[in-house]
Amino acid sequence: MRKIPKTLRGHLLILLGLAALIVVMTFPTAARVFDSDTFWIPTGDQADAWMKFWDAWYAGLVLRGEADMQRTDLLFYPQGLSLTFHNFSIAHMLLLGGLGSFMPASNAFNLVFLLIIFGVSCASYLYFHYLFKDKWIALLSTIVFSMSPFVLGHAQHPDVGFIATIPLSLYFLHRGLLESRHRLVALSAAITGITAYIGLYIFVCLCITVFMYMLYFAAAHWRDRRFQVSSALFILLALACSLPRIYPMLQSREAFADAMQKTLGPGRGSDVVEYFVNVRHPILEPVYHQLFQLEDAGLELLNTSYLGYTVLILIIAGLALPRYRRLMVPWLILICPFLLLRLGSILTIGGRQHPNIPLPKRFLDALVPGVFEGFHTSDHFQMGVLLPLAVLAGYGVLALRHRLSARHRPALALICMALIACEYYQPIEARIVPKEQLAFLETLNGEPGSIRIINAPFGRGNSKNYLLYQTFNGFPQVEGLISRTPASAYDYIDANPILSEWRRNRDVFCSDEYMDGFEVSVDIFLEAIDDLENDGFSHVVFHPNLGHGFSIRKSFEAAEPIYSDAYVSIYRLSNLRASCPGRA
């Protein structure tokens, strides 16, 4: 510990350079950290970020003893639901919640995004410097790892972008095994186990990486008692640290099976072309479109899996020299499973699927469904690609440096770093929430009594917006969203005639002439209102501009809102009751 300040001084320039590069690669996020007038976050049109705001807000309730980490009735009120399968990212929740306590929520989110990238950079630099014993090579590998489109492109998903524990765990494991230091092995095991609380996808990829890492060392040291003790210590401690997070998921077979059914569509994020196309590069994107005929194929490619041509050229250069080929082979073996898993269950090239060429994920889904089926988009396996990719690129630079004089070597590293950063660059797409969009919250906050909200229209995408609103008002709501929302969560909604029709995106009319699915009788309508009031609901907030808002717009034509603007209309349940012609 006494050596740390001196060691940091030796790398201070590198760390400052990384910080400056992060500011450039994420521009203008750093400037927005200090802009308290605009609700601005670097997530584009992705609404998943609202779930992270909700997570941080809910963590505050848990810390204050006002909520349960395992179950809540703030969502899907009054029935509630289990949070066992919700993919909490504890580190992000604590950072965002802590910073959000003394700065605006959007500013805190932007700052945490930058801190995550810097943390990933520092953790990877530590390991790469240990491997290469060279600052320039370590810096280049760090850029490949932490400035990759996967990390920079997941502002809305810190549970898959916060991959600092992968290099950190391997650093301590590598040293612990080579130096026979059980304390370092134990620290690596603790970091691996704690990763289950940072992100379950990261945890799985880290476990796969560690498993292959241990196999490599076992090939030469399996008879060594010290290695056997280290392996047993690692397994036991990693299990002990991760079990409190994993065990509740395994208690109910039915709940586990239901959680594994989540899917975002077959083959999403599984095209080989994505490895070679940065679809959001401001200059090279037209070149990629022409080269791969993307418009003719009608492909919708993800922006997080690009490997980079400079990196690939460096790897080829390293493999050309037998001296470095021997060092690179283990890392090539490590990267291959993740490259294949990232492609999904069926080989897809240029939008054309080849069902006769099954890939490893198809067999692993059947062999270990509880692990691999949980990757609803195989793009998340990219986090396992990045570490070996960065190491291989580092060896490639070493191979090229071997052919140059000492005074030209720093220039080579700088040129390669600049090319990689330019290739990886993607403009930040902002999402701005106008203040007018949140104006209705003041009206709700000023309403008397206990407030329980029905947000309409229903739907998974719409509920992400409702999560953001709940972080500002805290009122329980009839619908919600977690990472693995069980179908049973909708039992209460389906049992109410009004709510069930709105869930099906259909208008509800109160009429004496009952027509199933479109109109409900006066008695049924009033009884449904009574049931909602008896269960504590007080207001309906209609969001006409959200998905399927037009489908249920006529449900509110006869009711008088207590508040209305371009974004929402607020109705008390008594207003809906008064809109029924048979209310007398």
Coordinates of C-alpha atoms in Angstrom, one line a residue:
M1 CA 0.0 0.0 0.0
R2 CA 2.9 2.4 0.7
K3 CA 4.2 1.9 -2.8
I4 CA 0.9 2.9 -4.5
P5 CA 1.3 6.7 -4.5
K6 CA 4.8 6.4 -6.0
T7 CA 3.5 3.9 -8.6
L8 CA 0.6 6.2 -9.6
R9 CA 3.0 9.1 -10.1
G10 CA 4.8 7.0 -12.7
H11 CA 1.6 6.4 -14.6
L12 CA -0.1 9.8 -14.0
L13 CA 0.5 11.0 -17.6
I14 CA -1.1 7.8 -19.0
L15 CA -4.1 8.2 -16.8
L16 CA -4.5 11.8 -17.7
G17 CA -4.3 10.8 -21.4
L18 CA -7.0 8.2 -20.9
A19 CA -9.2 10.7 -19.2
A20 CA -8.7 13.2 -22.1
L21 CA -9.4 10.5 -24.7
I22 CA -12.6 9.5 -22.9
V23 CA -13.8 13.2 -23.0
V24 CA -13.1 13.3 -26.8
M25 CA -14.7 9.9 -27.5
T26 CA -17.8 10.7 -25.6
F27 CA -18.1 14.4 -26.5
P28 CA -20.2 16.4 -25.4
T29 CA -21.0 14.2 -22.4
A30 CA -18.4 15.8 -20.1
A31 CA -19.8 19.3 -20.8
R32 CA -23.3 18.1 -20.0
V33 CA -22.2 17.1 -16.6
F34 CA -22.2 20.8 -15.7
D35 CA -25.4 21.7 -17.6
S36 CA -28.2 21.7 -15.0
D37 CA -30.8 23.4 -17.3
T38 CA -31.3 20.5 -19.7
F39 CA -32.2 16.9 -19.0
W40 CA -29.7 15.3 -21.4
I41 CA -28.3 11.8 -21.4
P42 CA -26.0 10.0 -24.0
T43 CA -28.4 7.1 -24.9
G44 CA -30.1 8.1 -28.1
D45 CA -33.7 6.9 -28.3
Q46 CA -33.0 4.0 -26.0
A47 CA -35.5 4.1 -23.1
D48 CA -33.7 1.4 -21.1
A49 CA -31.8 4.1 -19.3
W50 CA -35.0 4.9 -17.3
M51 CA -34.7 1.5 -15.7
K52 CA -31.3 2.5 -14.3
F53 CA -32.7 5.7 -12.9
W54 CA -35.4 3.6 -11.2
D55 CA -32.9 1.1 -9.9
A56 CA -30.9 3.9 -8.2
W57 CA -34.0 5.4 -6.8
Y58 CA -35.2 2.1 -5.5
A59 CA -31.8 1.4 -3.9
G60 CA -32.2 4.6 -1.9
L61 CA -35.5 3.3 -0.6
V62 CA -33.9 0.0 0.4
L63 CA -31.1 1.7 2.2
R64 CA -33.6 3.8 4.1
G65 CA -35.5 0.7 5.1
E66 CA -38.6 1.8 3.0
A67 CA -38.5 -1.1 0.5
D68 CA -37.5 -4.7 0.1
M69 CA -34.7 -5.7 -2.3
Q70 CA -36.4 -9.0 -3.2
R71 CA -40.0 -7.8 -3.8
T72 CA -41.9 -4.6 -4.5
D73 CA -45.5 -3.5 -4.8
L74 CA -44.6 -0.1 -6.2
L75 CA -44.8 -1.8 -9.6
F76 CA -47.8 -3.8 -10.5
Y77 CA -49.7 -2.5 -7.5
P78 CA -51.5 -3.9 -5.5
Q79 CA -50.3 -7.4 -6.5
G80 CA -46.6 -6.6 -6.6
L81 CA -43.9 -8.9 -8.0
S82 CA -40.5 -10.5 -7.1
L83 CA -37.3 -8.7 -8.0
T84 CA -35.2 -11.9 -7.8
F85 CA -34.5 -11.9 -11.6
H86 CA -34.2 -8.2 -12.0
N87 CA -30.7 -7.4 -13.2
F88 CA -29.6 -4.9 -10.6
S89 CA -26.2 -3.4 -11.1
I90 CA -25.3 -2.5 -7.5
A91 CA -22.2 -0.5 -8.4
H92 CA -24.1 1.7 -10.8
M93 CA -27.1 2.1 -8.4
L94 CA -24.9 3.3 -5.6
L95 CA -22.9 5.7 -7.8
L96 CA -25.9 7.1 -9.5
G97 CA -27.9 7.3 -6.3
G98 CA -25.0 8.8 -4.3
L99 CA -24.2 11.5 -6.9
G100 CA -27.9 12.1 -7.6
S101 CA -28.4 13.1 -4.0
F102 CA -26.5 16.4 -4.6
M103 CA -26.8 17.0 -8.4
P104 CA -29.6 16.7 -11.0
A105 CA -30.4 13.1 -12.0
S106 CA -29.3 13.6 -15.7
N107 CA -26.0 15.2 -14.7
A108 CA -25.3 12.4 -12.3
F109 CA -26.1 9.8 -15.0
N110 CA -23.6 11.4 -17.4
L111 CA -20.9 11.6 -14.7
V112 CA -21.4 8.0 -13.8
F113 CA -21.1 7.0 -17.5
L114 CA -17.7 8.7 -17.7
L115 CA -16.5 7.2 -14.4
I116 CA -17.5 3.7 -15.6
I117 CA -15.4 4.1 -18.7
F118 CA -12.5 5.5 -16.7
G119 CA -12.8 2.7 -14.2
V120 CA -12.8 0.1 -17.0
S121 CA -9.7 1.8 -18.5
C122 CA -7.8 1.8 -15.2
A123 CA -8.6 -1.8 -14.5
S124 CA -7.5 -3.0 -17.9
Y125 CA -4.4 -0.8 -17.9
L126 CA -3.3 -2.4 -14.7
Y127 CA -3.5 -5.9 -16.2
F128 CA -2.0 -5.0 -19.6
H129 CA 1.0 -3.2 -18.0
Y130 CA 1.6 -6.4 -15.9
L131 CA 1.5 -8.5 -19.0
F132 CA 3.6 -6.3 -21.3
K133 CA 5.8 -4.4 -18.8
D134 CA 5.5 -1.4 -21.3
K135 CA 3.3 1.7 -20.8
W136 CA 2.7 2.3 -24.5
I137 CA 1.7 -1.3 -25.3
A138 CA -0.5 -1.3 -22.2
L139 CA -2.1 2.0 -23.2
L140 CA -2.9 0.7 -26.7
S141 CA -4.5 -2.5 -25.4
T142 CA -6.5 -0.4 -22.9
I143 CA -7.9 1.6 -25.8
V144 CA -8.9 -1.6 -27.6
F145 CA -10.6 -2.8 -24.4
S146 CA -12.2 0.2 -22.8
M147 CA -12.9 2.5 -25.8
S148 CA -14.5 -0.3 -27.8
P149 CA -17.9 0.4 -29.3
F150 CA -19.2 -2.2 -26.9
V151 CA -18.3 -0.1 -23.8
L152 CA -18.9 3.3 -25.3
G153 CA -22.2 2.1 -26.8
H154 CA -23.8 0.9 -23.6
A155 CA -24.5 4.1 -21.7
Q156 CA -28.0 2.8 -21.1
H157 CA -26.8 -0.6 -20.0
P158 CA -24.2 -0.3 -17.3
D159 CA -24.9 -3.8 -16.3
V160 CA -23.1 -5.0 -19.5
G161 CA -20.7 -2.1 -20.0
F162 CA -19.2 -2.0 -16.5
I163 CA -16.6 -4.8 -17.4
A164 CA -13.8 -3.6 -15.1
T165 CA -13.9 -6.7 -13.0
I166 CA -12.9 -9.0 -15.9
P167 CA -9.3 -7.6 -16.3
L168 CA -9.1 -6.9 -12.5
S169 CA -10.0 -10.5 -11.6
L170 CA -7.6 -12.0 -14.1
Y171 CA -4.8 -9.7 -12.9
F172 CA -4.9 -11.0 -9.4
L173 CA -5.5 -14.6 -10.5
H174 CA -2.6 -14.5 -12.9
R175 CA -0.3 -13.1 -10.3
G176 CA -1.7 -15.4 -7.6
L177 CA -1.1 -18.5 -9.6
L178 CA 2.4 -17.6 -10.9
E179 CA 3.6 -16.3 -7.5
S180 CA 1.7 -19.0 -5.4
R181 CA 0.1 -16.2 -3.3
H182 CA -3.2 -17.4 -2.0
R183 CA -4.3 -13.9 -0.9
L184 CA -4.2 -12.7 -4.5
V185 CA -6.2 -15.8 -5.6
A186 CA -8.7 -15.1 -2.9
L187 CA -9.0 -11.4 -4.0
S188 CA -9.6 -12.6 -7.6
A189 CA -12.3 -15.0 -6.4
A190 CA -14.0 -12.3 -4.4
I191 CA -14.0 -9.9 -7.4
T192 CA -15.4 -12.7 -9.5
G193 CA -18.2 -13.4 -7.0
I194 CA -19.1 -9.8 -6.5
T195 CA -19.4 -9.4 -10.3
A196 CA -22.8 -11.2 -9.9
Y197 CA -24.1 -8.0 -8.2
I198 CA -22.6 -5.7 -10.9
G199 CA -24.1 -7.6 -13.9
L200 CA -25.1 -11.2 -14.5
Y201 CA -24.0 -11.1 -18.1
I202 CA -20.5 -9.9 -17.0
F203 CA -20.5 -12.6 -14.3
V204 CA -21.2 -15.4 -16.8
C205 CA -18.5 -14.2 -19.3
L206 CA -16.0 -13.7 -16.5
C207 CA -16.7 -17.3 -15.2
I208 CA -16.1 -18.7 -18.7
T209 CA -12.9 -16.7 -19.0
V210 CA -11.6 -17.8 -15.6
F211 CA -12.5 -21.4 -16.4
M212 CA -10.4 -21.4 -19.6
Y213 CA -7.7 -19.5 -17.8
M214 CA -7.5 -22.2 -15.1
L215 CA -7.5 -24.9 -17.7
Y216 CA -4.4 -23.3 -19.3
F217 CA -2.5 -23.3 -16.0
A218 CA -3.8 -26.7 -15.1
A219 CA -2.2 -28.2 -18.2
A220 CA 1.3 -27.5 -16.7
H221 CA 0.6 -27.4 -13.0
W222 CA -2.2 -29.8 -12.3
R223 CA 0.0 -32.0 -10.1
D224 CA 1.3 -29.0 -8.1
R225 CA -0.3 -29.0 -4.7
R226 CA -0.1 -25.2 -4.5
F227 CA -2.1 -25.0 -7.7
Q228 CA -4.7 -27.4 -6.4
V229 CA -5.1 -25.4 -3.2
S230 CA -5.4 -22.2 -5.2
S231 CA -8.0 -23.6 -7.5
A232 CA -10.1 -25.0 -4.6
L233 CA -9.8 -21.7 -2.7
F234 CA -10.9 -19.7 -5.8
I235 CA -14.0 -21.9 -6.5
L236 CA -15.1 -21.9 -2.9
L237 CA -14.7 -18.2 -2.3
A238 CA -16.3 -17.2 -5.6
L239 CA -19.3 -19.4 -4.9
A240 CA -19.6 -18.0 -1.4
C241 CA -19.6 -14.4 -2.7
S242 CA -22.0 -15.0 -5.6
L243 CA -24.4 -17.5 -3.9
P244 CA -26.6 -14.9 -2.2
R245 CA -27.3 -13.4 -5.6
I246 CA -27.7 -16.7 -7.5
Y247 CA -29.4 -19.0 -5.0
P248 CA -32.8 -17.1 -4.9
M249 CA -33.1 -17.6 -8.6
L250 CA -32.9 -21.3 -8.3
Q251 CA -35.4 -21.8 -5.5
S252 CA -38.5 -21.9 -7.9
R253 CA -38.2 -24.0 -11.0
E254 CA -41.3 -22.4 -12.5
A255 CA -40.1 -18.9 -11.9
F256 CA -36.7 -19.7 -13.3
A257 CA -38.2 -21.3 -16.4
D258 CA -40.5 -18.2 -16.9
A259 CA -37.5 -15.8 -16.6
M260 CA -35.6 -17.7 -19.2
Q261 CA -38.4 -17.2 -21.8
K262 CA -37.5 -13.6 -22.4
T263 CA -36.4 -12.9 -26.0
L264 CA -35.9 -9.9 -28.2
G265 CA -36.3 -11.7 -31.5
P266 CA -34.4 -14.6 -33.1
G267 CA -30.9 -13.9 -34.2
R268 CA -30.7 -10.3 -33.0
G269 CA -27.1 -9.2 -32.9
S270 CA -25.7 -12.4 -34.5
D271 CA -24.5 -11.3 -37.9
V272 CA -20.9 -11.9 -38.9
V273 CA -20.8 -8.6 -40.7
E274 CA -21.1 -6.7 -37.4
Y275 CA -17.5 -7.6 -36.6
F276 CA -16.3 -5.6 -39.6
V277 CA -18.7 -2.7 -39.8
N278 CA -18.9 0.3 -37.5
V279 CA -22.4 1.3 -38.6
R280 CA -22.3 4.6 -36.8
H281 CA -18.9 5.9 -37.9
P282 CA -19.5 9.5 -39.4
I283 CA -17.0 9.1 -42.2
L284 CA -16.5 5.3 -42.9
E285 CA -20.2 4.3 -42.7
P286 CA -20.8 5.0 -46.4
V287 CA -17.7 2.9 -47.3
Y288 CA -19.0 0.0 -45.2
H289 CA -22.5 0.3 -46.9
Q290 CA -20.9 0.1 -50.3
L291 CA -18.4 -2.6 -49.4
F292 CA -21.0 -4.9 -47.8
Q293 CA -24.0 -3.9 -49.8
L294 CA -25.9 -3.2 -46.5
E295 CA -28.7 -1.3 -48.1
D296 CA -29.5 -4.1 -50.6
A297 CA -29.5 -6.7 -47.8
G298 CA -31.7 -4.5 -45.6
L299 CA -29.7 -5.2 -42.5
E300 CA -30.2 -3.6 -39.2
L301 CA -26.9 -4.1 -37.5
L302 CA -25.9 -3.4 -33.9
N303 CA -23.2 -0.9 -33.2
T304 CA -21.4 -2.7 -30.4
S305 CA -19.4 -5.5 -32.0
Y306 CA -16.9 -3.9 -34.3
L307 CA -13.4 -5.3 -34.0
G308 CA -11.5 -2.8 -36.0
Y309 CA -9.2 -3.3 -39.1
T310 CA -6.2 -1.8 -37.4
V311 CA -6.5 -4.3 -34.6
L312 CA -6.9 -7.2 -37.0
I313 CA -3.8 -6.1 -39.0
L314 CA -1.8 -5.9 -35.7
I315 CA -2.9 -9.4 -34.8
I316 CA -1.9 -10.8 -38.2
A317 CA 1.5 -9.0 -37.9
G318 CA 2.0 -10.7 -34.5
L319 CA 1.1 -14.1 -35.8
A320 CA 3.6 -13.7 -38.6
L321 CA 6.5 -13.9 -36.2
P322 CA 7.1 -17.3 -34.5
R323 CA 8.5 -15.5 -31.4
Y324 CA 5.1 -13.9 -30.7
R325 CA 2.9 -16.6 -32.2
R326 CA 3.6 -18.9 -29.3
L327 CA 2.5 -16.2 -26.8
M328 CA -0.6 -15.4 -28.8
V329 CA -2.0 -18.9 -29.2
P330 CA -3.5 -19.2 -25.7
W331 CA -5.3 -15.9 -26.2
L332 CA -6.5 -17.0 -29.7
I333 CA -7.9 -20.1 -28.0
L334 CA -9.6 -17.9 -25.3
I335 CA -11.2 -15.5 -27.9
C336 CA -12.6 -18.2 -30.2
P337 CA -15.5 -19.4 -27.9
F338 CA -16.7 -15.8 -27.4
L339 CA -16.5 -15.0 -31.1
L340 CA -18.6 -18.0 -31.8
L341 CA -21.1 -17.5 -29.0
R342 CA -21.5 -13.9 -30.1
L343 CA -22.8 -15.2 -33.4
G344 CA -25.8 -16.8 -31.8
S345 CA -27.4 -20.2 -32.6
I346 CA -27.3 -20.1 -36.4
L347 CA -24.7 -18.7 -38.7
T348 CA -25.8 -15.5 -40.3
I349 CA -23.8 -13.6 -42.9
G350 CA -25.0 -10.5 -44.5
G351 CA -28.6 -11.0 -43.3
R352 CA -28.8 -14.5 -44.8
Q353 CA -29.2 -17.3 -42.2
H354 CA -27.7 -20.7 -42.7
P355 CA -29.8 -23.1 -40.6
N356 CA -27.7 -26.1 -41.7
I357 CA -24.7 -24.6 -39.9
P358 CA -25.6 -24.7 -36.2
L359 CA -23.2 -22.9 -33.9
P360 CA -22.1 -23.8 -30.3
K361 CA -24.8 -21.6 -28.6
R362 CA -27.5 -23.9 -30.0
F363 CA -26.1 -26.9 -28.2
L364 CA -25.2 -24.9 -25.1
D365 CA -28.8 -23.6 -24.9
A366 CA -29.9 -27.2 -24.7
L367 CA -27.0 -28.4 -22.5
V368 CA -27.0 -25.5 -19.9
P369 CA -30.2 -23.6 -20.6
G370 CA -30.1 -21.8 -17.3
V371 CA -27.0 -20.0 -18.4
F372 CA -26.9 -19.6 -22.1
E373 CA -30.6 -19.2 -22.9
G374 CA -30.5 -16.2 -20.5
F375 CA -28.5 -14.3 -23.1
H376 CA -31.5 -13.0 -24.9
T377 CA -29.2 -11.2 -27.3
S378 CA -25.9 -12.9 -28.1
D379 CA -24.2 -9.5 -28.5
H380 CA -23.5 -9.6 -24.8
F381 CA -20.9 -12.3 -25.4
Q382 CA -18.8 -9.5 -26.9
M383 CA -17.6 -8.5 -23.5
G384 CA -15.7 -11.8 -23.4
V385 CA -14.1 -11.0 -26.8
L386 CA -12.5 -7.7 -25.7
L387 CA -9.8 -8.8 -23.3
P388 CA -8.1 -11.4 -25.5
L389 CA -8.6 -9.1 -28.5
A390 CA -6.8 -6.3 -26.7
V391 CA -3.9 -8.6 -25.6
L392 CA -3.5 -9.9 -29.2
A393 CA -3.4 -6.4 -30.5
G394 CA -0.7 -5.6 -27.9
Y395 CA 1.4 -8.6 -29.1
G396 CA 0.9 -7.3 -32.7
V397 CA 2.5 -4.0 -31.8
L398 CA 5.4 -5.8 -30.1
A399 CA 6.0 -7.7 -33.3
L400 CA 6.0 -4.5 -35.4
R401 CA 8.3 -2.8 -32.9
H402 CA 10.7 -5.6 -33.2
R403 CA 11.4 -4.5 -36.7
L404 CA 11.9 -0.8 -35.8
S405 CA 14.6 1.2 -34.1
A406 CA 14.1 2.3 -30.5
R407 CA 13.4 5.9 -31.5
H408 CA 10.6 5.0 -33.9
R409 CA 8.8 2.7 -31.5
P410 CA 6.8 5.3 -29.5
A411 CA 5.6 6.8 -32.8
L412 CA 4.4 3.4 -34.0
A413 CA 2.3 3.0 -30.8
L414 CA 0.9 6.5 -31.1
I415 CA -0.1 6.0 -34.7
C416 CA -1.8 2.7 -34.0
M417 CA -3.6 4.2 -31.0
A418 CA -4.9 7.1 -33.1
L419 CA -6.1 4.8 -35.9
I420 CA -7.9 2.5 -33.4
A421 CA -9.6 5.5 -31.7
C422 CA -10.6 6.9 -35.0
E423 CA -12.0 3.6 -36.2
Y424 CA -13.9 3.0 -32.9
Y425 CA -15.4 6.5 -32.8
Q426 CA -19.2 6.8 -32.8
P427 CA -21.0 10.2 -32.3
I428 CA -23.0 10.4 -29.1
E429 CA -26.7 10.3 -29.7
A430 CA -28.5 12.4 -27.1
R431 CA -31.9 11.9 -25.5
I432 CA -33.4 15.1 -24.2
V433 CA -36.4 15.3 -21.9
P434 CA -38.1 18.7 -22.2
K435 CA -39.1 20.3 -18.9
E436 CA -42.7 20.5 -20.2
Q437 CA -42.8 16.7 -20.4
L438 CA -42.4 16.5 -16.6
A439 CA -44.7 19.4 -15.8
F440 CA -47.6 17.1 -14.9
L441 CA -45.7 15.7 -12.0
E442 CA -46.3 18.9 -10.0
T443 CA -50.1 18.4 -10.4
L444 CA -49.9 14.8 -9.2
N445 CA -47.7 15.8 -6.3
G446 CA -50.2 18.4 -5.2
E447 CA -53.2 16.0 -5.2
P448 CA -54.6 15.2 -1.7
G449 CA -54.7 11.7 -0.2
S450 CA -52.8 8.6 -1.1
I451 CA -52.0 8.6 -4.8
R452 CA -52.0 5.3 -6.8
I453 CA -51.6 5.7 -10.6
I454 CA -52.8 3.9 -13.7
N455 CA -50.6 4.9 -16.6
A456 CA -52.0 4.3 -20.0
P457 CA -51.4 3.0 -22.6
F458 CA -49.8 -0.2 -21.3
G459 CA -46.8 -1.9 -22.8
R460 CA -43.2 -2.8 -22.1
G461 CA -41.8 0.2 -24.0
N462 CA -44.2 2.6 -22.4
S463 CA -43.5 1.3 -18.9
K464 CA -39.9 2.4 -19.2
N465 CA -41.0 6.0 -19.4
Y466 CA -43.3 5.4 -16.4
L467 CA -40.3 4.1 -14.4
L468 CA -38.6 7.5 -14.9
Y469 CA -41.7 9.3 -13.7
Q470 CA -42.0 7.2 -10.7
T471 CA -38.5 8.1 -9.6
F472 CA -39.8 11.7 -9.3
N473 CA -43.1 11.1 -7.6
G474 CA -42.7 7.7 -5.9
F475 CA -46.4 6.8 -6.4
P476 CA -47.3 3.1 -6.8
Q477 CA -48.5 2.2 -10.3
V478 CA -50.6 -0.6 -11.8
E479 CA -48.0 -1.7 -14.4
G480 CA -44.2 -1.7 -14.4
L481 CA -41.1 -3.3 -15.8
I482 CA -38.2 -5.3 -14.6
S483 CA -35.5 -7.2 -16.5
R484 CA -37.5 -10.4 -16.4
T485 CA -41.1 -9.4 -15.9
P486 CA -43.1 -12.6 -15.2
A487 CA -46.4 -13.2 -17.1
S488 CA -48.1 -13.7 -13.7
A489 CA -47.5 -10.0 -12.9
Y490 CA -50.4 -9.1 -15.2
D491 CA -53.0 -11.2 -13.4
Y492 CA -54.5 -8.2 -11.6
I493 CA -54.7 -6.2 -14.8
D494 CA -56.2 -9.0 -16.8
A495 CA -58.9 -9.5 -14.1
N496 CA -60.2 -5.9 -14.4
P497 CA -62.4 -5.3 -17.5
I498 CA -61.2 -1.8 -18.1
L499 CA -57.5 -2.5 -17.6
S500 CA -57.5 -5.8 -19.6
E501 CA -59.0 -3.9 -22.6
W502 CA -56.4 -1.2 -22.3
R503 CA -53.7 -3.8 -22.1
R504 CA -55.0 -5.2 -25.4
N505 CA -54.8 -1.6 -26.8
R506 CA -58.5 -1.3 -27.2
D507 CA -60.9 1.5 -26.3
V508 CA -63.3 1.0 -23.4
F509 CA -66.8 2.6 -23.7
C510 CA -69.4 2.7 -21.0
S511 CA -72.6 1.9 -22.8
D512 CA -76.1 0.4 -22.2
E513 CA -75.5 -1.6 -25.4
Y514 CA -72.8 -4.0 -24.4
M515 CA -70.5 -5.1 -27.2
D516 CA -67.7 -7.5 -26.1
G517 CA -64.2 -6.1 -26.5
F518 CA -65.2 -2.6 -27.4
E519 CA -67.9 -1.5 -25.0
V520 CA -68.8 -2.6 -21.5
S521 CA -72.1 -2.4 -19.8
V522 CA -72.8 0.4 -17.3
D523 CA -72.8 -2.1 -14.5
I524 CA -69.5 -3.7 -15.5
F525 CA -67.8 -0.3 -16.1
L526 CA -68.9 1.1 -12.7
E527 CA -68.0 -2.2 -10.9
A528 CA -64.5 -2.0 -12.5
I529 CA -64.1 1.6 -11.3
D530 CA -65.3 0.5 -7.8
D531 CA -62.7 -2.3 -7.7
L532 CA -59.9 0.0 -8.6
E533 CA -61.0 2.6 -6.0
N534 CA -61.3 -0.1 -3.3
D535 CA -57.8 -1.2 -4.1
G536 CA -56.5 2.3 -3.6
F537 CA -56.2 3.7 -7.1
S538 CA -56.9 7.4 -7.5
H539 CA -55.7 8.6 -10.9
V540 CA -55.4 7.6 -14.5
V541 CA -52.6 9.4 -16.4
F542 CA -53.1 9.1 -20.2
H543 CA -50.0 9.6 -22.4
P544 CA -51.4 10.0 -25.9
N545 CA -48.0 10.3 -27.7
L546 CA -46.6 7.0 -26.5
G547 CA -47.0 3.7 -28.3
H548 CA -50.6 2.7 -29.0
G549 CA -51.9 5.9 -27.4
F550 CA -54.1 6.4 -30.4
S551 CA -55.7 3.0 -29.9
I552 CA -57.3 4.0 -26.6
R553 CA -57.7 7.7 -27.0
K554 CA -61.5 7.5 -27.3
S555 CA -61.7 5.9 -23.9
F556 CA -61.2 9.4 -22.4
E557 CA -63.3 11.6 -24.7
A558 CA -66.3 11.8 -22.4
A559 CA -64.2 12.4 -19.2
E560 CA -63.1 15.8 -17.9
P561 CA -59.3 15.9 -17.0
I562 CA -58.0 17.7 -14.0
Y563 CA -54.8 18.5 -16.0
S564 CA -53.9 18.3 -19.7
D565 CA -51.0 19.4 -21.9
A566 CA -49.3 18.2 -25.0
Y567 CA -47.8 15.1 -23.2
V568 CA -50.4 13.9 -20.7
S569 CA -54.0 14.1 -19.5
I570 CA -54.7 13.4 -15.8
Y571 CA -58.1 12.0 -14.7
R572 CA -59.3 11.1 -11.3
L573 CA -61.2 7.8 -11.2
S574 CA -64.3 9.9 -10.2
N575 CA -63.9 11.7 -13.6
L576 CA -64.2 8.4 -15.4
R577 CA -67.1 7.4 -13.3
A578 CA -68.9 10.7 -14.2
S579 CA -68.3 10.0 -17.9
C580 CA -70.5 7.0 -17.7
P581 CA -74.1 7.8 -18.8
G582 CA -75.6 5.4 -16.3
R583 CA -73.7 6.7 -13.3
A584 CA -77.0 7.7 -11.5

